[in-house]
PDB file of C-alpha atoms in Angstrom:
ATOM      1  CA  MET A   1     -22.455  -2.195   2.606  1.00 45.00           C
ATOM      2  CA  THR A   2     -18.643  -2.306   3.072  1.00 49.00           C
ATOM      3  CA  ALA A   3     -18.132  -3.811  -0.003  1.00 52.00           C
ATOM      4  CA  ASN A   4     -16.985  -0.959  -2.386  1.00 54.00           C
ATOM      5  CA  PHE A   5     -18.855  -2.017  -5.963  1.00 53.00           C
ATOM      6  CA  LYS A   6     -15.700  -0.804  -7.575  1.00 59.00           C
ATOM      7  CA  THR A   7     -13.445  -3.214  -6.620  1.00 62.00           C
ATOM      8  CA  GLN A   8     -15.878  -5.966  -6.884  1.00 75.00           C
ATOM      9  CA  PRO A   9     -15.924  -8.158 -10.025  1.00 74.00           C
ATOM     10  CA  THR A  10     -19.467  -8.302 -11.707  1.00 84.00           C
ATOM     11  CA  ILE A  11     -21.186 -10.117 -13.561  1.00 88.00           C
ATOM     12  CA  VAL A  12     -25.493  -8.899 -14.303  1.00 88.00           C
ATOM     13  CA  VAL A  13     -27.811 -11.094 -15.017  1.00 87.00           C
ATOM     14  CA  ASP A  14     -30.915  -9.667 -17.801  1.00 87.00           C
ATOM     15  CA  LEU A  15     -33.289 -12.252 -18.116  1.00 84.00           C
ATOM     16  CA  GLU A  16     -35.405 -10.712 -20.783  1.00 84.00           C
ATOM     17  CA  ARG A  17     -33.086  -9.611 -23.222  1.00 87.00           C
ATOM     18  CA  GLY A  18     -31.071 -12.917 -22.711  1.00 86.00           C
ATOM     19  CA  LEU A  19     -27.894 -11.193 -22.312  1.00 88.00           C
ATOM     20  CA  ILE A  20     -24.534 -12.059 -19.656  1.00 90.00           C
ATOM     21  CA  ARG A  21     -22.424  -8.824 -19.142  1.00 89.00           C
ATOM     22  CA  ILE A  22     -19.285 -10.052 -17.206  1.00 90.00           C
ATOM     23  CA  HIS A  23     -17.269  -7.080 -16.231  1.00 88.00           C
ATOM     24  CA  LYS A  24     -13.531  -6.297 -16.839  1.00 86.00           C
ATOM     25  CA  ARG A  25     -12.214  -5.880 -13.833  1.00 87.00           C
ATOM     26  CA  THR A  26     -14.212 -10.309 -13.830  1.00 89.00           C
ATOM     27  CA  ILE A  27     -12.496 -11.192 -16.425  1.00 89.00           C
ATOM     28  CA  HIS A  28      -8.765  -8.798 -14.941  1.00 86.00           C
ATOM     29  CA  SER A  29      -9.504 -11.113 -12.204  1.00 90.00           C
ATOM     30  CA  LEU A  30     -10.106 -13.877 -13.119  1.00 90.00           C
ATOM     31  CA  GLY A  31      -6.416 -13.143 -15.192  1.00 90.00           C
ATOM     32  CA  ASP A  32      -7.458 -12.280 -18.411  1.00 87.00           C
ATOM     33  CA  PRO A  33      -8.239 -15.468 -19.817  1.00 91.00           C
ATOM     34  CA  LYS A  34      -8.397 -16.198 -23.299  1.00 91.00           C
ATOM     35  CA  ASN A  35     -11.421 -18.628 -22.835  1.00 93.00           C
ATOM     36  CA  ILE A  36     -14.257 -18.894 -19.996  1.00 93.00           C
ATOM     37  CA  LEU A  37     -16.701 -20.854 -18.458  1.00 92.00           C
ATOM     38  CA  LEU A  38     -20.194 -20.326 -17.323  1.00 90.00           C
ATOM     39  CA  LEU A  39     -21.108 -22.421 -14.700  1.00 88.00           C
ATOM     40  CA  VAL A  40     -24.461 -22.864 -12.652  1.00 86.00           C
ATOM     41  CA  ASN A  41     -25.507 -24.759  -9.295  1.00 87.00           C
ATOM     42  CA  PRO A  42     -28.942 -25.275  -8.537  1.00 86.00           C
ATOM     43  CA  TYR A  43     -28.400 -26.736  -5.823  1.00 90.00           C
ATOM     44  CA  GLU A  44     -26.983 -23.123  -4.183  1.00 90.00           C
ATOM     45  CA  ARG A  45     -28.853 -21.306  -6.831  1.00 85.00           C
ATOM     46  CA  THR A  46     -25.646 -19.354  -7.987  1.00 85.00           C
ATOM     47  CA  LEU A  47     -23.944 -18.106 -11.692  1.00 86.00           C
ATOM     48  CA  GLY A  48     -19.843 -18.282 -11.439  1.00 88.00           C
ATOM     49  CA  VAL A  49     -17.389 -18.174 -13.804  1.00 92.00           C
ATOM     50  CA  ILE A  50     -14.101 -19.766 -14.150  1.00 93.00           C
ATOM     51  CA  CYS A  51     -10.911 -19.849 -16.835  1.00 94.00           C
ATOM     52  CA  CYS A  52     -10.566 -22.734 -19.307  1.00 93.00           C
ATOM     53  CA  ASP A  53      -9.257 -24.108 -22.510  1.00 91.00           C
ATOM     54  CA  LYS A  54      -9.561 -23.439 -26.006  1.00 89.00           C
ATOM     55  CA  GLY A  55     -11.937 -27.300 -26.312  1.00 86.00           C
ATOM     56  CA  GLU A  56     -13.249 -26.420 -23.016  1.00 91.00           C
ATOM     57  CA  GLN A  57     -17.238 -28.060 -24.071  1.00 90.00           C
ATOM     58  CA  GLY A  58     -19.519 -24.844 -23.548  1.00 86.00           C
ATOM     59  CA  SER A  59     -16.744 -22.388 -23.366  1.00 89.00           C
ATOM     60  CA  HIS A  60     -16.491 -18.979 -24.792  1.00 89.00           C
ATOM     61  CA  PRO A  61     -13.970 -17.441 -25.877  1.00 90.00           C
ATOM     62  CA  ILE A  62     -12.479 -13.161 -24.588  1.00 87.00           C
ATOM     63  CA  LYS A  63     -11.402 -11.238 -26.682  1.00 77.00           C
ATOM     64  CA  LEU A  64     -10.138  -9.079 -24.664  1.00 67.00           C
ATOM     65  CA  GLU A  65      -9.692  -6.229 -27.648  1.00 68.00           C
ATOM     66  CA  LEU A  66     -12.984  -5.773 -28.707  1.00 63.00           C
ATOM     67  CA  LEU A  67     -15.357  -5.508 -24.598  1.00 65.00           C
ATOM     68  CA  ARG A  68     -17.750  -2.618 -25.279  1.00 63.00           C
ATOM     69  CA  LYS A  69     -18.199  -0.369 -22.671  1.00 69.00           C
ATOM     70  CA  ASN A  70     -16.220  -2.339 -20.340  1.00 80.00           C
ATOM     71  CA  CYS A  71     -17.492  -5.304 -20.220  1.00 83.00           C
ATOM     72  CA  TYR A  72     -17.980  -8.524 -22.350  1.00 86.00           C
ATOM     73  CA  GLU A  73     -21.336  -9.262 -23.363  1.00 87.00           C
ATOM     74  CA  LEU A  74     -22.564 -12.926 -23.769  1.00 87.00           C
ATOM     75  CA  HIS A  75     -26.306 -13.929 -25.581  1.00 85.00           C
ATOM     76  CA  SER A  76     -26.974 -17.335 -24.952  1.00 81.00           C
ATOM     77  CA  LYS A  77     -30.070 -18.634 -24.650  1.00 82.00           C
ATOM     78  CA  PRO A  78     -29.505 -21.403 -23.741  1.00 81.00           C
ATOM     79  CA  LEU A  79     -27.738 -20.621 -20.278  1.00 82.00           C
ATOM     80  CA  ILE A  80     -30.247 -17.749 -20.118  1.00 86.00           C
ATOM     81  CA  GLY A  81     -33.675 -20.908 -20.286  1.00 85.00           C
ATOM     82  CA  SER A  82     -31.190 -23.205 -17.862  1.00 80.00           C
ATOM     83  CA  LEU A  83     -31.145 -20.142 -15.137  1.00 83.00           C
ATOM     84  CA  ARG A  84     -34.743 -19.104 -15.631  1.00 84.00           C
ATOM     85  CA  THR A  85     -35.492 -23.133 -14.253  1.00 83.00           C
ATOM     86  CA  VAL A  86     -33.517 -22.660 -11.498  1.00 79.00           C
ATOM     87  CA  PHE A  87     -33.680 -19.119 -10.757  1.00 76.00           C
TER      88      PHE A  87
END
């Protein structure tokens, strides 16, 4: 393994708990956005995260001062359901 885990952006998906955890370094690597959008590509079986505007459908607000334990936790049953279908 050549990549250093501590420098890699990380997203953890917990299908059992219906939780998506986006690590603080991932948020920082996006430029500390105020809102993010999670994207699922069913053909490549990938999950992506991008910056977006506040009014964008499906956007999630990020309040950096509320990041717990160096991560942002998102509970979304519809997104978890989509991930289960895709993966």
